[in-house]
Amino acid sequence: MSAVFCVDTALLAIPSYAEDEIQAENIILKLKEWSDVASNLGRNRVARSSTAELDLGALGFFPGLKNVEDLINFSGLKGVYDAKTVWSTYNNILNRAGILEELSGVDVCKYRDVELKPDLLDGLAPFDLRKLSESMLVAIGFSNYLSGSSNFLFAGASDERCESVDFCAWIEEAQGLNCASIPTHAKSKISVVTRLPDVMNSVKSDELWKSSTISSDFYFAISIRAMEILKSSGKDPSFYDVPRFVLGSEFIQSIRNHGGFGDSQFSGTILDCCARVVLGNPKEPLKPFGRPKQMVRDRDSAKALRSHITSTKVGLRLMVWMKACGTVEIANVGPKFEVMIEYGDDDGSYTVSYGRN
């Protein structure tokens, strides 16, 4: 399981934690970002509580259109944001996000004595809303405790900024995998993402790559590495700055075969090479591939290219198709002594747009 961003139920509530126009607008912007991620990265990347709709409805905080209109009017944002557009972002998260309890395999039913250091929820009101945030943090913290990882991250409603919190609580009742030892005192670390650009402070591309098993995971790791490269050059990047690219249908099998899967010998080098090719700034130049003439794929007229990954005895190469529109398709990795490019299958390839390009 790679990184999963768990949307605070309180972020979906109206009324919210917002006390003024600036805080209200921040919530709208957060919703837009997580809505885009849910649309483009899918149900394995963004999650919500299984009871979010019921909990919000029971408290009278459900984000119906009338409540959204009231939020915009009372916050002085009428004319800045369209109520129906904002309403659709709430609905998109509720409809497209995965379910945390399904992704983690565990459902916490009863808990007590929650401790958070630092306490993200200190001073937040109303109390009922704070309890919803606490419940989400407990579910994330316990999931991380059981998995021994920090794969489940908290996408909070509060503007309190910190990279992580230390979590502990007594879990008295829970259902699902690995719950035989209940009750238990669970301790874990929860990474916190206040806004989407904070992702780089919470997850690292090499760690994502090591835990990746499917195309969407590898795509995400390459995107994060591209952002890390942009940041190292003095930029303040977001996902929208990562050019759209494609992972070919044979890419994962090729890295399994040539030391690029998990924490294998060439994993970090392959990751870095992929990201730099996506950004159009490879360490080693992309050169035409094919003799006597450059290969061209019949179905889309994409041109074959290759770049050096390593200069060791193995001599790994990254094989790429450059589409007519300028989009890079990372086809496969292979050694120089049997270098070839996989034509791939469109149905088995993977791409997202991050809401922009």
Short mmCIF file of C-alpha atoms in Angstrom, two decimals:
data_model
loop_
_atom_site.label_atom_id
_atom_site.label_comp_id
_atom_site.label_asym_id
_atom_site.label_seq_id
_atom_site.Cartn_x
_atom_site.Cartn_y
_atom_site.Cartn_z
CA MET A 1 0.00 0.00 0.00
CA SER A 2 1.43 3.38 -1.04
CA ALA A 3 0.43 6.76 0.46
CA VAL A 4 -3.30 7.32 1.04
CA PHE A 5 -4.59 10.80 1.86
CA CYS A 6 -7.46 10.56 4.34
CA VAL A 7 -9.76 13.57 4.13
CA ASP A 8 -10.81 14.91 7.53
CA THR A 9 -14.59 14.50 7.86
CA ALA A 10 -14.64 18.01 9.33
CA LEU A 11 -13.34 19.36 6.02
CA LEU A 12 -16.62 18.26 4.44
CA ALA A 13 -18.77 19.88 7.15
CA ILE A 14 -20.88 23.03 6.94
CA PRO A 15 -20.58 24.91 9.22
CA SER A 16 -16.83 24.29 9.41
CA TYR A 17 -13.92 25.40 11.55
CA ALA A 18 -13.71 28.61 9.50
CA GLU A 19 -14.11 31.80 11.52
CA ASP A 20 -13.56 34.36 8.78
CA GLU A 21 -13.41 34.84 5.01
CA ILE A 22 -9.76 33.77 4.72
CA GLN A 23 -10.32 30.50 6.58
CA ALA A 24 -13.48 29.79 4.59
CA GLU A 25 -11.64 30.31 1.32
CA ASN A 26 -8.81 28.04 2.51
CA ILE A 27 -11.34 25.28 3.07
CA ILE A 28 -12.77 25.75 -0.42
CA LEU A 29 -9.26 25.61 -1.90
CA LYS A 30 -8.44 22.44 0.06
CA LEU A 31 -11.64 20.82 -1.17
CA LYS A 32 -10.79 21.70 -4.77
CA GLU A 33 -7.32 20.15 -4.43
CA TRP A 34 -8.52 16.89 -2.89
CA SER A 35 -11.40 16.72 -5.36
CA ASP A 36 -8.87 16.94 -8.21
CA VAL A 37 -6.70 14.25 -6.64
CA ALA A 38 -9.73 11.99 -6.09
CA SER A 39 -10.75 12.45 -9.73
CA ASN A 40 -7.30 11.90 -11.20
CA LEU A 41 -5.56 9.49 -8.84
CA GLY A 42 -8.53 7.38 -7.84
CA ARG A 43 -9.97 5.59 -4.83
CA ASN A 44 -6.67 4.11 -3.68
CA ARG A 45 -5.08 7.53 -3.20
CA VAL A 46 -7.78 9.62 -1.45
CA ALA A 47 -10.03 8.18 1.26
CA ARG A 48 -12.83 9.26 3.56
CA SER A 49 -14.58 7.72 6.54
CA SER A 50 -17.21 5.10 5.74
CA THR A 51 -19.64 6.99 8.00
CA ALA A 52 -18.87 10.51 6.77
CA GLU A 53 -22.28 11.12 5.20
CA LEU A 54 -24.20 9.69 8.15
CA ASP A 55 -22.12 11.57 10.71
CA LEU A 56 -22.46 14.90 8.92
CA GLY A 57 -26.18 14.38 8.38
CA ALA A 58 -26.80 13.48 12.02
CA LEU A 59 -25.11 16.69 13.18
CA GLY A 60 -26.83 18.88 10.59
CA PHE A 61 -23.47 19.57 8.94
CA PHE A 62 -24.08 17.79 5.62
CA PRO A 63 -22.81 19.86 2.63
CA GLY A 64 -26.07 20.20 0.73
CA LEU A 65 -26.45 22.94 -1.85
CA LYS A 66 -28.33 25.23 0.55
CA ASN A 67 -25.57 24.90 3.16
CA VAL A 68 -22.93 25.64 0.52
CA GLU A 69 -24.83 28.77 -0.55
CA ASP A 70 -25.02 29.88 3.08
CA LEU A 71 -21.27 29.27 3.54
CA ILE A 72 -20.42 31.44 0.55
CA ASN A 73 -22.85 34.21 1.46
CA PHE A 74 -21.90 34.39 5.15
CA SER A 75 -18.19 34.33 4.32
CA GLY A 76 -18.44 37.25 1.91
CA LEU A 77 -17.37 35.08 -1.02
CA LYS A 78 -20.46 35.54 -3.18
CA GLY A 79 -19.28 36.59 -6.62
CA VAL A 80 -15.91 34.95 -6.01
CA TYR A 81 -17.11 31.34 -5.95
CA ASP A 82 -20.10 29.74 -7.60
CA ALA A 83 -22.15 27.73 -5.10
CA LYS A 84 -22.95 24.87 -7.49
CA THR A 85 -19.30 24.51 -8.47
CA VAL A 86 -18.19 24.39 -4.84
CA TRP A 87 -21.02 21.97 -4.03
CA SER A 88 -19.76 19.65 -6.77
CA THR A 89 -16.34 19.46 -5.10
CA TYR A 90 -17.95 18.20 -1.88
CA ASN A 91 -19.94 15.63 -3.84
CA ASN A 92 -16.92 14.57 -5.84
CA ILE A 93 -14.94 13.71 -2.72
CA LEU A 94 -17.86 11.84 -1.17
CA ASN A 95 -18.48 9.91 -4.39
CA ARG A 96 -14.95 9.32 -5.71
CA ALA A 97 -12.81 8.93 -2.60
CA GLY A 98 -12.08 5.44 -1.36
CA ILE A 99 -13.28 4.21 2.03
CA LEU A 100 -10.57 4.27 4.69
CA GLU A 101 -11.92 1.23 6.51
CA GLU A 102 -11.88 -0.81 3.29
CA LEU A 103 -8.38 0.28 2.31
CA SER A 104 -6.92 -0.33 5.77
CA GLY A 105 -8.95 -3.47 6.50
CA VAL A 106 -9.90 -2.28 9.99
CA ASP A 107 -12.81 -0.39 11.55
CA VAL A 108 -12.37 1.18 15.00
CA CYS A 109 -15.63 0.96 16.96
CA LYS A 110 -14.63 2.22 20.41
CA TYR A 111 -11.60 4.08 21.77
CA ARG A 112 -10.48 6.30 24.65
CA ASP A 113 -7.60 8.40 26.00
CA VAL A 114 -6.45 9.89 22.70
CA GLU A 115 -3.17 11.80 22.80
CA LEU A 116 -1.80 13.86 19.90
CA LYS A 117 1.58 15.61 20.04
CA PRO A 118 1.32 18.33 18.91
CA ASP A 119 -2.43 18.53 19.44
CA LEU A 120 -3.85 19.53 16.06
CA LEU A 121 -7.34 19.83 17.50
CA ASP A 122 -6.59 22.06 20.47
CA GLY A 123 -8.98 25.01 20.61
CA LEU A 124 -11.04 23.99 17.60
CA ALA A 125 -14.80 24.43 17.74
CA PRO A 126 -17.55 23.33 17.61
CA PHE A 127 -16.95 20.27 19.82
CA ASP A 128 -18.98 17.89 17.62
CA LEU A 129 -16.82 18.78 14.65
CA ARG A 130 -13.65 18.26 16.64
CA LYS A 131 -14.86 14.76 17.58
CA LEU A 132 -15.22 13.93 13.87
CA SER A 133 -11.60 14.99 13.28
CA GLU A 134 -10.50 12.99 16.30
CA SER A 135 -12.31 9.89 15.05
CA MET A 136 -10.56 10.15 11.69
CA LEU A 137 -7.17 10.57 13.38
CA VAL A 138 -7.84 7.48 15.52
CA ALA A 139 -8.73 5.42 12.44
CA ILE A 140 -5.55 6.59 10.67
CA GLY A 141 -3.34 6.17 13.72
CA PHE A 142 -4.57 2.64 14.43
CA SER A 143 -4.20 1.64 10.77
CA ASN A 144 -0.61 2.88 10.76
CA TYR A 145 0.02 1.06 14.04
CA LEU A 146 -1.21 -2.26 12.65
CA SER A 147 0.72 -1.89 9.38
CA GLY A 148 3.89 -0.59 11.03
CA SER A 149 3.98 2.22 8.47
CA SER A 150 2.87 5.80 7.90
CA ASN A 151 1.01 5.05 4.67
CA PHE A 152 -2.24 6.66 5.81
CA LEU A 153 -1.92 10.46 5.98
CA PHE A 154 -4.28 13.04 7.49
CA ALA A 155 -5.62 15.69 5.10
CA GLY A 156 -6.91 18.01 7.78
CA ALA A 157 -9.52 20.72 7.88
CA SER A 158 -7.56 22.87 10.35
CA ASP A 159 -4.99 25.38 9.13
CA GLU A 160 -2.62 24.24 11.90
CA ARG A 161 0.61 23.39 10.07
CA CYS A 162 2.88 20.54 11.14
CA GLU A 163 4.48 17.70 9.23
CA SER A 164 3.40 14.94 11.60
CA VAL A 165 1.86 14.11 14.97
CA ASP A 166 2.65 11.37 17.45
CA PHE A 167 -0.54 9.41 18.11
CA CYS A 168 -1.50 7.11 20.94
CA ALA A 169 -4.87 5.82 22.19
CA TRP A 170 -6.52 2.84 23.80
CA ILE A 171 -8.42 0.90 21.14
CA GLU A 172 -11.15 -1.01 22.96
CA GLU A 173 -13.21 -2.41 20.06
CA ALA A 174 -12.30 -2.87 16.41
CA GLN A 175 -13.23 -5.13 13.53
CA GLY A 176 -11.10 -6.44 10.70
CA LEU A 177 -7.58 -7.66 10.08
CA ASN A 178 -5.04 -8.09 12.87
CA CYS A 179 -7.51 -7.07 15.60
CA ALA A 180 -7.14 -10.21 17.75
CA SER A 181 -5.15 -8.35 20.43
CA ILE A 182 -7.90 -5.79 21.18
CA PRO A 183 -8.00 -3.99 23.55
CA THR A 184 -4.57 -2.51 22.89
CA HIS A 185 -2.62 0.68 23.43
CA ALA A 186 -1.77 1.84 19.90
CA LYS A 187 1.06 4.22 19.10
CA SER A 188 2.08 5.50 15.67
CA LYS A 189 3.12 8.55 13.68
CA ILE A 190 0.61 10.32 11.44
CA SER A 191 1.87 12.50 8.59
CA VAL A 192 -0.22 15.65 8.11
CA VAL A 193 -1.00 17.36 4.82
CA THR A 194 -2.67 20.75 5.22
CA ARG A 195 -2.55 21.66 1.52
CA LEU A 196 -1.59 19.61 -1.52
CA PRO A 197 1.87 21.24 -1.92
CA ASP A 198 2.69 19.93 1.58
CA VAL A 199 2.77 16.40 0.18
CA MET A 200 6.53 16.59 -0.38
CA ASN A 201 7.02 17.26 3.34
CA SER A 202 5.11 14.10 4.21
CA VAL A 203 6.07 11.51 1.61
CA LYS A 204 9.36 10.80 -0.14
CA SER A 205 9.57 9.48 -3.66
CA ASP A 206 12.05 6.70 -2.90
CA GLU A 207 9.88 5.37 -0.07
CA LEU A 208 6.82 5.48 -2.31
CA TRP A 209 8.68 3.58 -5.04
CA LYS A 210 9.80 0.85 -2.64
CA SER A 211 6.21 0.17 -1.57
CA SER A 212 4.72 0.44 -5.08
CA THR A 213 3.18 -2.60 -6.75
CA ILE A 214 0.76 -1.17 -9.35
CA SER A 215 0.98 1.46 -12.08
CA SER A 216 -0.82 4.20 -10.15
CA ASP A 217 1.69 3.83 -7.29
CA PHE A 218 4.72 4.07 -9.59
CA TYR A 219 3.15 7.00 -11.43
CA PHE A 220 2.67 8.81 -8.13
CA ALA A 221 6.25 8.12 -7.03
CA ILE A 222 7.63 9.46 -10.32
CA SER A 223 5.45 12.57 -9.98
CA ILE A 224 6.71 13.21 -6.44
CA ARG A 225 10.32 12.74 -7.58
CA ALA A 226 9.73 15.25 -10.39
CA MET A 227 8.44 17.75 -7.81
CA GLU A 228 11.49 17.11 -5.60
CA ILE A 229 13.76 17.88 -8.56
CA LEU A 230 11.87 21.09 -9.32
CA LYS A 231 12.07 22.13 -5.67
CA SER A 232 15.84 21.52 -5.59
CA SER A 233 16.18 24.04 -8.42
CA GLY A 234 14.49 26.74 -6.34
CA LYS A 235 10.91 26.34 -7.53
CA ASP A 236 7.79 25.88 -5.41
CA PRO A 237 6.14 23.09 -7.39
CA SER A 238 2.79 21.37 -7.20
CA PHE A 239 1.32 18.42 -9.08
CA TYR A 240 0.11 20.83 -11.73
CA ASP A 241 3.76 21.47 -12.69
CA VAL A 242 4.37 17.80 -13.57
CA PRO A 243 3.85 17.24 -17.31
CA ARG A 244 1.39 14.53 -18.17
CA PHE A 245 3.12 11.26 -19.03
CA VAL A 246 2.21 7.63 -19.61
CA LEU A 247 3.48 4.43 -18.01
CA GLY A 248 3.51 1.69 -20.62
CA SER A 249 1.83 -1.64 -20.02
CA GLU A 250 5.17 -3.52 -19.79
CA PHE A 251 7.01 -1.05 -17.54
CA ILE A 252 6.43 -2.81 -14.21
CA GLN A 253 7.47 -6.23 -15.51
CA SER A 254 10.62 -4.74 -17.00
CA ILE A 255 11.75 -3.20 -13.71
CA ARG A 256 11.00 -6.50 -11.95
CA ASN A 257 13.35 -8.16 -14.42
CA HIS A 258 16.16 -5.62 -14.14
CA GLY A 259 16.61 -4.64 -10.50
CA GLY A 260 14.21 -1.73 -10.25
CA PHE A 261 11.39 -3.17 -8.15
CA GLY A 262 11.02 -2.52 -4.41
CA ASP A 263 14.36 -1.65 -2.80
CA SER A 264 16.42 -3.43 -5.47
CA GLN A 265 19.83 -2.24 -6.61
CA PHE A 266 18.74 0.17 -9.33
CA SER A 267 15.38 1.35 -7.93
CA GLY A 268 16.49 4.86 -6.98
CA THR A 269 18.42 5.41 -10.21
CA ILE A 270 15.52 4.27 -12.38
CA LEU A 271 13.09 6.47 -10.44
CA ASP A 272 15.30 9.52 -10.87
CA CYS A 273 15.85 8.84 -14.56
CA CYS A 274 12.09 8.49 -15.20
CA ALA A 275 11.31 11.75 -13.40
CA ARG A 276 13.98 13.70 -15.28
CA VAL A 277 12.78 12.36 -18.62
CA VAL A 278 9.22 13.42 -17.74
CA LEU A 279 10.48 16.92 -16.93
CA GLY A 280 12.40 17.06 -20.23
CA ASN A 281 15.73 17.35 -18.44
CA PRO A 282 17.42 13.91 -18.40
CA LYS A 283 20.94 13.53 -17.04
CA GLU A 284 21.81 11.53 -20.14
CA PRO A 285 20.33 12.72 -23.45
CA LEU A 286 17.40 11.00 -25.09
CA LYS A 287 18.62 9.57 -28.37
CA PRO A 288 16.69 8.08 -31.30
CA PHE A 289 16.37 4.31 -31.11
CA GLY A 290 16.29 1.99 -34.11
CA ARG A 291 18.53 1.02 -37.00
CA PRO A 292 19.00 2.06 -39.68
CA LYS A 293 16.13 4.47 -39.00
CA GLN A 294 14.41 5.54 -35.81
CA MET A 295 11.54 3.23 -34.92
CA VAL A 296 8.02 4.67 -35.25
CA ARG A 297 5.00 2.99 -33.66
CA ASP A 298 2.31 2.38 -36.24
CA ARG A 299 -0.78 2.99 -34.12
CA ASP A 300 0.08 6.55 -33.03
CA SER A 301 3.28 7.55 -34.91
CA ALA A 302 5.17 7.81 -31.60
CA LYS A 303 8.97 7.84 -32.01
CA ALA A 304 11.31 5.53 -30.10
CA LEU A 305 13.98 7.04 -27.83
CA ARG A 306 16.45 5.73 -25.28
CA SER A 307 18.48 7.15 -22.42
CA HIS A 308 21.27 5.69 -20.27
CA ILE A 309 20.24 4.79 -16.72
CA THR A 310 23.55 3.26 -15.63
CA SER A 311 27.01 3.03 -17.17
CA THR A 312 27.96 -0.13 -15.27
CA LYS A 313 28.52 -3.54 -16.86
CA VAL A 314 24.74 -4.09 -16.98
CA GLY A 315 24.29 -0.78 -18.83
CA LEU A 316 20.58 -0.25 -18.21
CA ARG A 317 18.60 1.86 -20.67
CA LEU A 318 15.26 3.63 -20.30
CA MET A 319 13.14 3.12 -23.39
CA VAL A 320 10.62 5.81 -24.25
CA TRP A 321 7.99 6.59 -26.86
CA MET A 322 7.59 10.28 -27.70
CA LYS A 323 4.06 10.89 -28.90
CA ALA A 324 3.26 13.45 -31.60
CA CYS A 325 1.65 15.71 -28.98
CA GLY A 326 4.87 15.75 -26.95
CA THR A 327 3.70 13.37 -24.22
CA VAL A 328 6.32 10.93 -22.96
CA GLU A 329 5.40 7.25 -22.62
CA ILE A 330 7.88 5.36 -20.44
CA ALA A 331 7.87 1.98 -22.14
CA ASN A 332 10.38 -0.25 -20.35
CA VAL A 333 13.84 -0.71 -18.87
CA GLY A 334 16.36 -3.04 -20.44
CA PRO A 335 20.10 -3.90 -20.56
CA LYS A 336 22.27 -2.65 -23.40
CA PHE A 337 23.18 -6.16 -24.59
CA GLU A 338 19.54 -6.94 -25.48
CA VAL A 339 18.08 -3.50 -25.74
CA MET A 340 14.56 -3.38 -27.15
CA ILE A 341 11.49 -1.20 -26.78
CA GLU A 342 8.10 -2.61 -25.82
CA TYR A 343 5.26 -1.51 -28.08
CA GLY A 344 2.88 -1.85 -25.16
CA ASP A 345 -0.89 -2.04 -25.02
CA ASP A 346 -3.01 1.09 -24.68
CA ASP A 347 -5.49 -0.76 -22.47
CA GLY A 348 -2.70 -1.66 -20.04
CA SER A 349 -1.02 1.75 -19.92
CA TYR A 350 -1.62 4.31 -17.18
CA THR A 351 -1.82 8.10 -17.07
CA VAL A 352 -3.50 10.91 -15.17
CA SER A 353 -3.75 14.65 -15.83
CA TYR A 354 -3.62 16.19 -12.33
CA GLY A 355 -6.50 18.37 -13.46
CA ARG A 356 -4.45 20.49 -15.85
CA ASN A 357 -2.46 19.11 -18.77
#
